[in-house]
Coordinates of C-alpha atoms in Angstrom, one line a residue:
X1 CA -10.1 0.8 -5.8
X2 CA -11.6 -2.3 -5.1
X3 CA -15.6 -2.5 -4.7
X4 CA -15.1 -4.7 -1.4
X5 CA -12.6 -7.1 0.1
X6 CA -12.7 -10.7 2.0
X7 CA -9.9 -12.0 4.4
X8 CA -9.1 -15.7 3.9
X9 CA -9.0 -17.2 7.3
X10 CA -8.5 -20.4 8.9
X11 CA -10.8 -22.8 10.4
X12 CA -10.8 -23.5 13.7
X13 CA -8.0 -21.1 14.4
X14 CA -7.6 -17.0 14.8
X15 CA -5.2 -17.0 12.0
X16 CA -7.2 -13.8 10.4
X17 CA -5.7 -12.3 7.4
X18 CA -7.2 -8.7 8.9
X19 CA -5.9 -4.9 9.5
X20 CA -5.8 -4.7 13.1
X21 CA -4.7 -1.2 14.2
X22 CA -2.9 -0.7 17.9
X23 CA -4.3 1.0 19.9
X24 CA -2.5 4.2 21.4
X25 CA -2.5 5.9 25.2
X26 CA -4.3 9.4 25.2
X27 CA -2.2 12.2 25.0
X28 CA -2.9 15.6 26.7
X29 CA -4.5 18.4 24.9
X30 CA -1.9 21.6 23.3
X31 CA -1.8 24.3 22.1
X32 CA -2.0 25.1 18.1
X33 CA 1.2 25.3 15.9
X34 CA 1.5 28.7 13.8
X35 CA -2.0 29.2 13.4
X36 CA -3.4 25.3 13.1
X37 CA -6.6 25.2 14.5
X38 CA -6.2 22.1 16.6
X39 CA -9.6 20.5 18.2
X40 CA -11.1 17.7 19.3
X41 CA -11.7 15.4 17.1
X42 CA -15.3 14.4 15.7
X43 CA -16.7 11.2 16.6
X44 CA -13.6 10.2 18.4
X45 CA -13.4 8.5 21.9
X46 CA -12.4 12.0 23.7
X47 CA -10.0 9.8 26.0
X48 CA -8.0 9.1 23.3
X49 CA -7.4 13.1 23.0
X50 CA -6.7 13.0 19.3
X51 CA -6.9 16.8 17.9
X52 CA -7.9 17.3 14.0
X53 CA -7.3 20.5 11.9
X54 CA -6.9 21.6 8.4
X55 CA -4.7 23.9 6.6
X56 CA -5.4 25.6 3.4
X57 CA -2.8 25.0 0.2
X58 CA -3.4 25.6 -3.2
X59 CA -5.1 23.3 -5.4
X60 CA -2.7 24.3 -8.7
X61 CA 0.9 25.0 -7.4
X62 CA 1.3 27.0 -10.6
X63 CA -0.8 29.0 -9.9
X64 CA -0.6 29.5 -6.0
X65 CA -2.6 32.7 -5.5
X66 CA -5.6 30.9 -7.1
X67 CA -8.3 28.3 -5.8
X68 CA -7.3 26.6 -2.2
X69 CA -8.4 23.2 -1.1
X70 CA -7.9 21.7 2.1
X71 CA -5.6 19.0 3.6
X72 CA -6.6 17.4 7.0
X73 CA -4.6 16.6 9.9
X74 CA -4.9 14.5 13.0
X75 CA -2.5 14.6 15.8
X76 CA -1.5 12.5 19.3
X77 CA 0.7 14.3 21.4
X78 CA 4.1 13.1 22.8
X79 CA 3.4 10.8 26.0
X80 CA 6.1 12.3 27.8
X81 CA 5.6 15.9 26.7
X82 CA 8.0 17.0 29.3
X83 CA 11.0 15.5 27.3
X84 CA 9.5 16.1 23.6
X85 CA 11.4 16.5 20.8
X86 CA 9.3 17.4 18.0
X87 CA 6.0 16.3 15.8
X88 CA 6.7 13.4 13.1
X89 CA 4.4 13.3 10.2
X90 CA 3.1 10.0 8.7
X91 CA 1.6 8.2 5.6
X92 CA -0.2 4.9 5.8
X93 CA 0.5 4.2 1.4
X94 CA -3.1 4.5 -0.6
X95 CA -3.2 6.1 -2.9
X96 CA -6.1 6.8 -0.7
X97 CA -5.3 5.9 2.6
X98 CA -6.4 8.2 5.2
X99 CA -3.5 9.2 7.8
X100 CA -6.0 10.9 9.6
X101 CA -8.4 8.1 10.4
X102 CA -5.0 5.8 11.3
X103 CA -3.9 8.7 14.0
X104 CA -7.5 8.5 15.4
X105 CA -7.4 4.8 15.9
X106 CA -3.8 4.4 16.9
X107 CA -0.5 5.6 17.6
X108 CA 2.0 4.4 14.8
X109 CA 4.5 5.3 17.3
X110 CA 6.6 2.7 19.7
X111 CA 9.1 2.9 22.7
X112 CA 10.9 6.5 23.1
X113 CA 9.1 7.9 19.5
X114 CA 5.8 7.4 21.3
X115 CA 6.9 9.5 24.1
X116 CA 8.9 12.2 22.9
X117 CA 7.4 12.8 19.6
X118 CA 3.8 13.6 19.0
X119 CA 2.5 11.8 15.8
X120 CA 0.4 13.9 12.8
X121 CA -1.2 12.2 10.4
X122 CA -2.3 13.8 7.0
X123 CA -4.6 12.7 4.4
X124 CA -3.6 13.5 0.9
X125 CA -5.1 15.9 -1.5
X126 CA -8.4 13.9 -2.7
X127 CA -8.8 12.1 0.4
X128 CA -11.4 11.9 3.4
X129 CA -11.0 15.0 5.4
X130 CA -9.6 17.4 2.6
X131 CA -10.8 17.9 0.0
X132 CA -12.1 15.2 -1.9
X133 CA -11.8 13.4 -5.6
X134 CA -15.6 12.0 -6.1
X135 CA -16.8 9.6 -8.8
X136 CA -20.2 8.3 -8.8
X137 CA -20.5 4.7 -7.5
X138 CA -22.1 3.2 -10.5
X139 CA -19.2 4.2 -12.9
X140 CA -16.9 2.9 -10.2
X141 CA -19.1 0.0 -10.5
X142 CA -19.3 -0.2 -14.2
X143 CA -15.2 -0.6 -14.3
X144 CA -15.3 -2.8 -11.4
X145 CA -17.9 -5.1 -13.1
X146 CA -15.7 -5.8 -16.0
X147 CA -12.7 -7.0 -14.2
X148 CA -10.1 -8.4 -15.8
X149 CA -10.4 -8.6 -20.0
X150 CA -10.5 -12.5 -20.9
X151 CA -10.6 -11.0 -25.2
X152 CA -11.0 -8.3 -27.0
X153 CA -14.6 -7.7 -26.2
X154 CA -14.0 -7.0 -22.7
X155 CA -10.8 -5.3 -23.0
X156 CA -12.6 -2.8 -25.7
X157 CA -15.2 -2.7 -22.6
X158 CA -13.2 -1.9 -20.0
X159 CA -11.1 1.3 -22.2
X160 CA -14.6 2.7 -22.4
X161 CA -15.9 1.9 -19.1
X162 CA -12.4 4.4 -17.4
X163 CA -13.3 6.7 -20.4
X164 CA -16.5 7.1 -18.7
X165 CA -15.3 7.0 -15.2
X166 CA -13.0 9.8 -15.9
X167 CA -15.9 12.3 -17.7
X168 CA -17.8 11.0 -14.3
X169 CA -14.7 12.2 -11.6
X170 CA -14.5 14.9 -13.8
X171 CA -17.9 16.6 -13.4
X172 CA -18.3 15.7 -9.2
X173 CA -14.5 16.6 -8.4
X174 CA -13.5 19.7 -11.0
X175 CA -10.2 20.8 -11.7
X176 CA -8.7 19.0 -8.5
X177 CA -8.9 15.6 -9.9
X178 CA -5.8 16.7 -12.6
X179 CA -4.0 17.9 -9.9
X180 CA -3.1 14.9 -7.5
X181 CA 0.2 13.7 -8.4
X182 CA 3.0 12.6 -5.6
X183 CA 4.4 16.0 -6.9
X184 CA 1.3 17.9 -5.5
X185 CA 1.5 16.2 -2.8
X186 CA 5.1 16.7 -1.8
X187 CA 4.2 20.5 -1.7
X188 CA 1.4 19.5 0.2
X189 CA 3.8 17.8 2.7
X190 CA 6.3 21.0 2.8
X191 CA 3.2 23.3 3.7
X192 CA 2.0 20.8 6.8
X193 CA 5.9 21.5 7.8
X194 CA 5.9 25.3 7.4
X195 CA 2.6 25.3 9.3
X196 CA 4.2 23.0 12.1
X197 CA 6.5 25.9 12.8
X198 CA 9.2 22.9 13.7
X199 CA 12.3 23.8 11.3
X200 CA 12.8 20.6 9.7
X201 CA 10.5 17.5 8.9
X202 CA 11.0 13.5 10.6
X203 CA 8.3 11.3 8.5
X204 CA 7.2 8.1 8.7
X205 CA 6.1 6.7 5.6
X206 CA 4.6 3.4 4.6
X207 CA 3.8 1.5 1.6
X208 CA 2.6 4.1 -0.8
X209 CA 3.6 7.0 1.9
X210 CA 6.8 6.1 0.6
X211 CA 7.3 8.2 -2.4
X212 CA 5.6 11.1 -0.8
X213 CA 8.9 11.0 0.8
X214 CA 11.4 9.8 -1.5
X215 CA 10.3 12.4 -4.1
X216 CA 10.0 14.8 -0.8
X217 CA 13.8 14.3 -0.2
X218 CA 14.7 15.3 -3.8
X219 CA 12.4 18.6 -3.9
X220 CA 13.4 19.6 -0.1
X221 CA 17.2 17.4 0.7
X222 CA 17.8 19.8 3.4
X223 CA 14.3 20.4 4.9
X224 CA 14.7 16.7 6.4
X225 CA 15.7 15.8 9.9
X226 CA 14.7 12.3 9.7
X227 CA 13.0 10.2 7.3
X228 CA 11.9 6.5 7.7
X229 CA 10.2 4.8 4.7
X230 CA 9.0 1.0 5.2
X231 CA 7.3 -1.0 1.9
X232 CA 8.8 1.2 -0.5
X233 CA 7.4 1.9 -4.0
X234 CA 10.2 2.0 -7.0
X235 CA 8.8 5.1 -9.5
X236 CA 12.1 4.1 -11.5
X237 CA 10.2 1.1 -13.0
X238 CA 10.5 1.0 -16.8
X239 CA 7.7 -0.8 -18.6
X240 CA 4.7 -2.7 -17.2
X241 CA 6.1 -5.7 -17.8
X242 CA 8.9 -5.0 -14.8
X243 CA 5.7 -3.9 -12.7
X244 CA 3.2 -6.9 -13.5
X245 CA 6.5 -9.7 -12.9
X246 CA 7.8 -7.8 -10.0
X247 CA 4.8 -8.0 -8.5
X248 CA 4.0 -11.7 -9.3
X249 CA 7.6 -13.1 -8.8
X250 CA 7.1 -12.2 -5.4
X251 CA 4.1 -14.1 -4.8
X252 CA 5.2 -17.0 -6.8
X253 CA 7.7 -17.6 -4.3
X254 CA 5.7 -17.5 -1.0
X255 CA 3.6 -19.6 -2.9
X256 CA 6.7 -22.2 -3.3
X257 CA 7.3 -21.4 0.4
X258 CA 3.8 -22.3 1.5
X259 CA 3.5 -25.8 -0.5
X260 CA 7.6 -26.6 1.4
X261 CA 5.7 -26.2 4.6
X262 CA 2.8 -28.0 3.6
X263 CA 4.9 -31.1 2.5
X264 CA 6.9 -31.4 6.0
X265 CA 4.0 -30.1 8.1
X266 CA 1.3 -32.7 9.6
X267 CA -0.6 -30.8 10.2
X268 CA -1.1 -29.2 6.9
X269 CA -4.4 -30.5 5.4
X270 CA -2.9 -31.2 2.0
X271 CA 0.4 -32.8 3.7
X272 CA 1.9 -35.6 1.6
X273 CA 0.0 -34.5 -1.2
X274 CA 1.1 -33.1 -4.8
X275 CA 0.0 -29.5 -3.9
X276 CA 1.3 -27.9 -7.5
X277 CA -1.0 -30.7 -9.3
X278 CA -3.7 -29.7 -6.9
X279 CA -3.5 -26.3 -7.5
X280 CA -3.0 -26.8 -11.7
X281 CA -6.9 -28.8 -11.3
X282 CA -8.4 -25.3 -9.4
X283 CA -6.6 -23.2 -12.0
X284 CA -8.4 -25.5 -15.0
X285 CA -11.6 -26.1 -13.3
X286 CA -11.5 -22.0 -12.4
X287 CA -11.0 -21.0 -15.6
X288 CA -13.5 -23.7 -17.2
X289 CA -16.2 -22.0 -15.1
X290 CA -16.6 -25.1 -12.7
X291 CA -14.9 -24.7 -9.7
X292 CA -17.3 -23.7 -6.7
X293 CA -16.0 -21.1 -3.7
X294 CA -16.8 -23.3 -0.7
X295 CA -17.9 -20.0 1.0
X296 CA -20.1 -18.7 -1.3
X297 CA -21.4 -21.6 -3.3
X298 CA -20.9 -19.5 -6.6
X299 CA -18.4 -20.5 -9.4
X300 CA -14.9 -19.0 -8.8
X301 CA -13.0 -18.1 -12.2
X302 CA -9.3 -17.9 -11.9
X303 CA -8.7 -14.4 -11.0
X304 CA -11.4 -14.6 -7.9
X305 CA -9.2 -17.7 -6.9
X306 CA -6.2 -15.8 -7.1
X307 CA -7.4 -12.4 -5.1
X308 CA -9.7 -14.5 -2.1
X309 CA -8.0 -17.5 -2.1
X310 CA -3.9 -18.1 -3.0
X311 CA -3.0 -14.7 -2.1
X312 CA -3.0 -15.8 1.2
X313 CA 0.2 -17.9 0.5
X314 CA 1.7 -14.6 1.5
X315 CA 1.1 -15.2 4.9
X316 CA 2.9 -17.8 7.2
X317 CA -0.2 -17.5 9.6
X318 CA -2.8 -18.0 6.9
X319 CA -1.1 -21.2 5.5
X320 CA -3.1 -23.9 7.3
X321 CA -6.3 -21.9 6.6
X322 CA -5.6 -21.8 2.7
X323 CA -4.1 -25.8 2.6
X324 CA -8.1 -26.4 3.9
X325 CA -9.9 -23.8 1.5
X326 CA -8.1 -26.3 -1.4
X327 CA -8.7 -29.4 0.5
X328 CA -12.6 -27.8 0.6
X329 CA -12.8 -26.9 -3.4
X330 CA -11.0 -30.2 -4.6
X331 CA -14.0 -32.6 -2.4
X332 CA -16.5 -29.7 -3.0
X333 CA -17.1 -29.0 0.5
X334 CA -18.2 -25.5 2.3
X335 CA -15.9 -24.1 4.3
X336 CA -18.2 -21.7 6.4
X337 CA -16.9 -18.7 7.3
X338 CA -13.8 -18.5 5.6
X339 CA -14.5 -14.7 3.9
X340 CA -15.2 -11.3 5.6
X341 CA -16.6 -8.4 3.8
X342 CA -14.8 -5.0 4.5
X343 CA -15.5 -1.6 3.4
X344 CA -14.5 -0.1 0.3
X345 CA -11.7 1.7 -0.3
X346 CA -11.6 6.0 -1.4
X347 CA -11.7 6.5 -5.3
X348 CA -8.6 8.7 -5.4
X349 CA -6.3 6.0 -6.3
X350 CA -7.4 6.1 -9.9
X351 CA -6.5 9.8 -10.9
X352 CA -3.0 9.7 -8.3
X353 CA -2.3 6.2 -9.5
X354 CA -2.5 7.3 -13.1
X355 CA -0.6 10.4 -12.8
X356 CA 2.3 8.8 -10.7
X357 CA 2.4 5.4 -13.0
X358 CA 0.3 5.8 -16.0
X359 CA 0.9 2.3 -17.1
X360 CA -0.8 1.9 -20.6
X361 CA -1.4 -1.0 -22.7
X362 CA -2.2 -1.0 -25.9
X363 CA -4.8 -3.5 -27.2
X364 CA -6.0 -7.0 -25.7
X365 CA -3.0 -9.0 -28.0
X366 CA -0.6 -6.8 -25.7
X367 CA -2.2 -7.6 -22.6
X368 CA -2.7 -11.6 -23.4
X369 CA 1.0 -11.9 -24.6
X370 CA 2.0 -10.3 -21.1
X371 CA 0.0 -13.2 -19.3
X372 CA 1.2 -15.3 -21.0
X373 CA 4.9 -14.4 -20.2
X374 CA 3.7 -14.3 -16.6
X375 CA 2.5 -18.0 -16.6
X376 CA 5.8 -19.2 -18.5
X377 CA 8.0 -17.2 -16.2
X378 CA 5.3 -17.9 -12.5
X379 CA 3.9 -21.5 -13.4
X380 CA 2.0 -21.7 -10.1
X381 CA 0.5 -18.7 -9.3
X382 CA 0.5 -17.3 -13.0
X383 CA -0.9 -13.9 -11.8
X384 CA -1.3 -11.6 -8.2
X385 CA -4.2 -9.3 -7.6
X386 CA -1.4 -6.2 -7.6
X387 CA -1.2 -7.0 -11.5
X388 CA -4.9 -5.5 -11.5
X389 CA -3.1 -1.9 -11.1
X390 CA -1.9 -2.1 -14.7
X391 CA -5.4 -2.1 -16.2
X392 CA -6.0 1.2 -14.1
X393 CA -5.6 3.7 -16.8
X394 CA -6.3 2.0 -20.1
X395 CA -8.4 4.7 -21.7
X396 CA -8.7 6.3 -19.4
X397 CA -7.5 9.6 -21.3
X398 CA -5.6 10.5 -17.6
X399 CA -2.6 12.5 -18.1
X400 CA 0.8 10.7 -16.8
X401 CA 2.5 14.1 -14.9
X402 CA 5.4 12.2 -12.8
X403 CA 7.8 10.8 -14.5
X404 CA 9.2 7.6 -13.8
X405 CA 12.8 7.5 -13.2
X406 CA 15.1 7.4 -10.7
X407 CA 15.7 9.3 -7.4
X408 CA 18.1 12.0 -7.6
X409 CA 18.7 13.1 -4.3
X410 CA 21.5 15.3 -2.9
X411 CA 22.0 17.1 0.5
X412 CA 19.9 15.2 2.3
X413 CA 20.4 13.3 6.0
X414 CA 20.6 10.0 6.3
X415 CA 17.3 8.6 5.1
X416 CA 16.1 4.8 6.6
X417 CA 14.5 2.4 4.0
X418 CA 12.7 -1.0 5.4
X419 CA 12.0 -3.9 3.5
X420 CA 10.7 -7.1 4.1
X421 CA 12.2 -10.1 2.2
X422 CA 8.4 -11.8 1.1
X423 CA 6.2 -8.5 0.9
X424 CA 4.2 -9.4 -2.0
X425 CA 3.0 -5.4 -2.2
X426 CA 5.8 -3.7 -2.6
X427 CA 8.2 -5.8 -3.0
X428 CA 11.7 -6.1 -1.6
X429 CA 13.8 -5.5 -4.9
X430 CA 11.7 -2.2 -5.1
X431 CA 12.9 -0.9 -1.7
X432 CA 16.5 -2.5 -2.3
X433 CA 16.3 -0.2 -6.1
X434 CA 15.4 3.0 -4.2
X435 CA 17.9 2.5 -1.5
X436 CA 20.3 2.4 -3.6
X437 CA 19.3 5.0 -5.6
X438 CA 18.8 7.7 -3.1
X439 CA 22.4 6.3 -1.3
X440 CA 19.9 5.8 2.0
X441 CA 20.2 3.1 4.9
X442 CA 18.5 -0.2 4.6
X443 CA 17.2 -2.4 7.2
X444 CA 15.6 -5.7 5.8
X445 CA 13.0 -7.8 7.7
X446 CA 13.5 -11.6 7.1
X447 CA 10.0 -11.8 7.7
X448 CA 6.7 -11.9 5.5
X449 CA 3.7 -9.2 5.2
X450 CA 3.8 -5.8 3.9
X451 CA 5.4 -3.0 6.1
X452 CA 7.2 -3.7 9.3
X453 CA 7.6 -1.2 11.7
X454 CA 5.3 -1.0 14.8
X455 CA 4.3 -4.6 14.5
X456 CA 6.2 -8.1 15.1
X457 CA 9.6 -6.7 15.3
X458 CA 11.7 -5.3 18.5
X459 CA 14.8 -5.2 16.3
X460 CA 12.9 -2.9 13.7
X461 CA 11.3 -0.8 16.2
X462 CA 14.3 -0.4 18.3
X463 CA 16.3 0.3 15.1
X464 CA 14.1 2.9 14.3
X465 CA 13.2 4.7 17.4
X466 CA 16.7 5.2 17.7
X467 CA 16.9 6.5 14.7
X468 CA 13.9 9.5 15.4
X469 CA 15.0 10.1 18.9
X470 CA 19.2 10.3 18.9
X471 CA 19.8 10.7 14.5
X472 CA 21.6 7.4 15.4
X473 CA 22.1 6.0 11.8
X474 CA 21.2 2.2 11.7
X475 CA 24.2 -0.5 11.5
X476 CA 25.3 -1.2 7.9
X477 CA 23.4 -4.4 6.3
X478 CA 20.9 -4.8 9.8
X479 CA 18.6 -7.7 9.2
X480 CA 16.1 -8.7 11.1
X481 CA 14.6 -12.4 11.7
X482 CA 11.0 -13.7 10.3
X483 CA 8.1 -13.8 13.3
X484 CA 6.0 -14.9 11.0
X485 CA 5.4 -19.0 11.0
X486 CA 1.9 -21.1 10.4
X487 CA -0.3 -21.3 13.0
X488 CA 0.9 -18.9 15.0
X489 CA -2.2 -17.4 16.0
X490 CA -4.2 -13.9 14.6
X491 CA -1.8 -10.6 13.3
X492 CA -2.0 -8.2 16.2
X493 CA 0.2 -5.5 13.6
X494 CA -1.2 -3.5 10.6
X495 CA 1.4 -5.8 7.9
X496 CA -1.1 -8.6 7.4
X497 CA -2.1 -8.5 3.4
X498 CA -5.4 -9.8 2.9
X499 CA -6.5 -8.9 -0.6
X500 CA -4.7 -6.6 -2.4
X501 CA -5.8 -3.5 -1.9
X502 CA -4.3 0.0 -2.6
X503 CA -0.5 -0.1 -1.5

């Protein structure tokens, strides 16, 4: 959704708020799976031996003799394809995330998974190597331009500006872009499975991946053999309101977290000082149009301080990096190279985003009294980046097909839900609600960042490796300690936020 995004790091140290992607060992070449076609993949290292293929599914399920589209798949084979068990498919989250491209560039994999499973990857209906949602780039731009509405002016704007993005998707994309739901999806997922020839399905979802297979579980219960879902997304959220302070009660308190380190940390920039009364002077001068970005030289309203600066409070390794960006815009100071550019992200997350959530708001008084409650209820922060997702369909005329609510599933095996305690994406209380709702197993990380497994963690990795290779169900109420402290040196694991980009 976003245009580009910038990583806050810190200076004079490798604490890089960045996606960095393990790297996996080749796997052997195999043979194809009830008629997928697999190959080499294109542009790929061939020592990594990573195979692609598609499969064709139908792009209306009610009507699935009509128009196909196609869903791409990447696979690394088992490392110890003597003692294999069986193919797990993954997820990365999105919407929009490509599982294709992460299976190219590493093995999501650990331990005994690693070797005795081989790892698919899928990208979702609309995404990379199927077939793909397309909007032009300047109506992406024209909605990206506005931002967020500071009156009614700009909130009349931006209604008219997704208006015209929708027409736009539209008339590139056809009768795909009203057709990619989770719930198209999910069918999408059951047809990679039939075409695995396997029996039943072990996933491995994260972030948004997760309610490909929550809402799996309650559409095929007994088509599961194992099912691990870390950063999960809670579709039984009511009203925006519970998305928008969700979402900023979490940062809120990493914020508080980062300014109690700060005031018994030397070597925090802004130890000893009032950092709250600090931060209150950026918000005022931010929003009066005078605060500078010490990278850029360019005046930084509130919201661009929020996304490139503060959100780094939700990162332990970031903190002494952020304490100096403040330290840099309160005496006015560049702080060179501080922000990275990165690539934008694929367009599908508007049409799936608006189908799954469909969050509308009414008129800019709505909107103005809901920041409002947000700065009453999260005095420091006031506001996270993730709130941005709530102006996603206003006008957009997109129709909402999934229905929130909760899970209903019955039948199904034991199903593993991960949470970390200070994930500012999606956020703990959403994994604890769909635990609990679909009666699963829940393993909580102590720790910070957004998804957990294959990164800092033995205890999660172990937990769940277990879990693939023997069905052994994790112990009742595991938790696992926080790895993640200031200073300690650049994220080597795909958790680390940086802006907030799709889930």
């Amino acid at each position: 959704m976003r245009a580009t995004t910038r990583h806050l790091t810190a200076a004079g140290s490798a604490a890089v708020l960045a996606i960095t992607l393990l790297a996996a060992a080749p796997a052997a070449a195999g043979p194809a799976h009830h008629g997928i076609d697999w190959q080499p993949c294109p542009d790929t290292d061939p020592a990594e031996a990573v195979e692609c293929a598609t499969i064709e599914v139908p792009l209306d399920y009610d009507r699935p003799w009509g128009e196909k589209i196609e869903i791409g798949l990447a696979r690394r084979q088992a490392a110890n394809p003597d003692e294999r068990i069986g193919t797990i498919l993954m997820d990365p989250g999105g919407p929009g995330g490509s599982g294709v491209e992460s299976v190219k560039e590493y093995n999501p994999l650990t331990g005994q998974a690693a070797e005795r499973f081989d790892i698919v990857g899928f990208d979702p209906r609309g995404v990379n190597t199927s077939t793909q949602v397309l909007c032009g780039a300047e109506a992406v731009s024209a909605v990206d331009a506005i931002g967020v509405p500071t009156d009614e002016v700009s909130f009349e704007a931006l209604e008219d500006a997704n208006a015209a993005l929708t027409a736009d998707c539209h008339e590139r994309t056809g009768k795909l872009f009203d057709h990619v739901s989770n719930l198209e999806t999910v069918e999408d997922m059951e047809r990679i499975r039939r075409a695995l020839g396997e029996g039943r399905l072990n996933y491995l979802g994260y972030s948004y991946g997760t309610i490909m297979g929550q809402q799996y579980a309650e559409q095929y219960p007994r088509k599961i053999r194992t099912m691990v879902l870390d950063g999960n997304m809670d579709h039984s959220l009511e009203t925006v309101w519970d998305f928008m302070s969700s979402e900023t009660e979490a940062v809120e308190e990493n914020f508080d977290a980062f300014t109690a380190w700060c005031e018994g940390a030397p070597e925090c920039a802004l130890h000893g000082e009032d950092i709250g009364s600090l931060y209150e002077d950026l918000k005022a001068k931010a929003r009066a149009g005078t605060l500078i970005d010490p990278d850029s030289g360019e005046p930084l309203d509130f919201y661009s301080l929020s996304m490139w600066y503060t959100f780094a409070a939700n990162t332990p390794q970031a903190w002494p990096g952020l304490a100096e960006a403040y330290t840099a815009m309160r005496d006015g100071t560049p702080l060179l190279g501080a922000l990275q550019d990165q690539e934008a992200v694929p367009h599908l997350f508007y049409p799936a985003w608006c189908q799954d959530y469909g969050w509308e708001i009414e008129d800019y008084e709505t909107f103005a009294s809901l920041q409002r409650r947000l700065s009453e209820d999260y005095p420091n922060v006031e506001w996270t980046p993730y709130n941005n997702y709530a102006l996603t369909c206003i006008g957009s005329g997109i129709e909402h097909t999934n229905e929130r609510g909760e899970l209903d599933v019955d039948h199904a095996p034991p199903i593993v839900f991960i949470g970390s305690e200070h994930d500012p994406a999606t956020v703990y209380d959403w994994t604890l609600a769909s635990s609990e709702q679909a009666d699963g197993h829940l393993v909580t990380y102590e720790g910070y960042g957004h998804t957990v497994y294959g990164g800092v963690s033995d205890c999660i990795d172990e937990a769940v490796n277990a879990y693939f290779v023997d069905k052994t169900v994790p112990e009742e109420g595991l938790s696992c300690p926080n790895l993640d402290f200031p200073g300690a040196g650049a994220l080597s694991d795909p958790r680390a936020p940086g802006t907030a980009g799709p889930y």
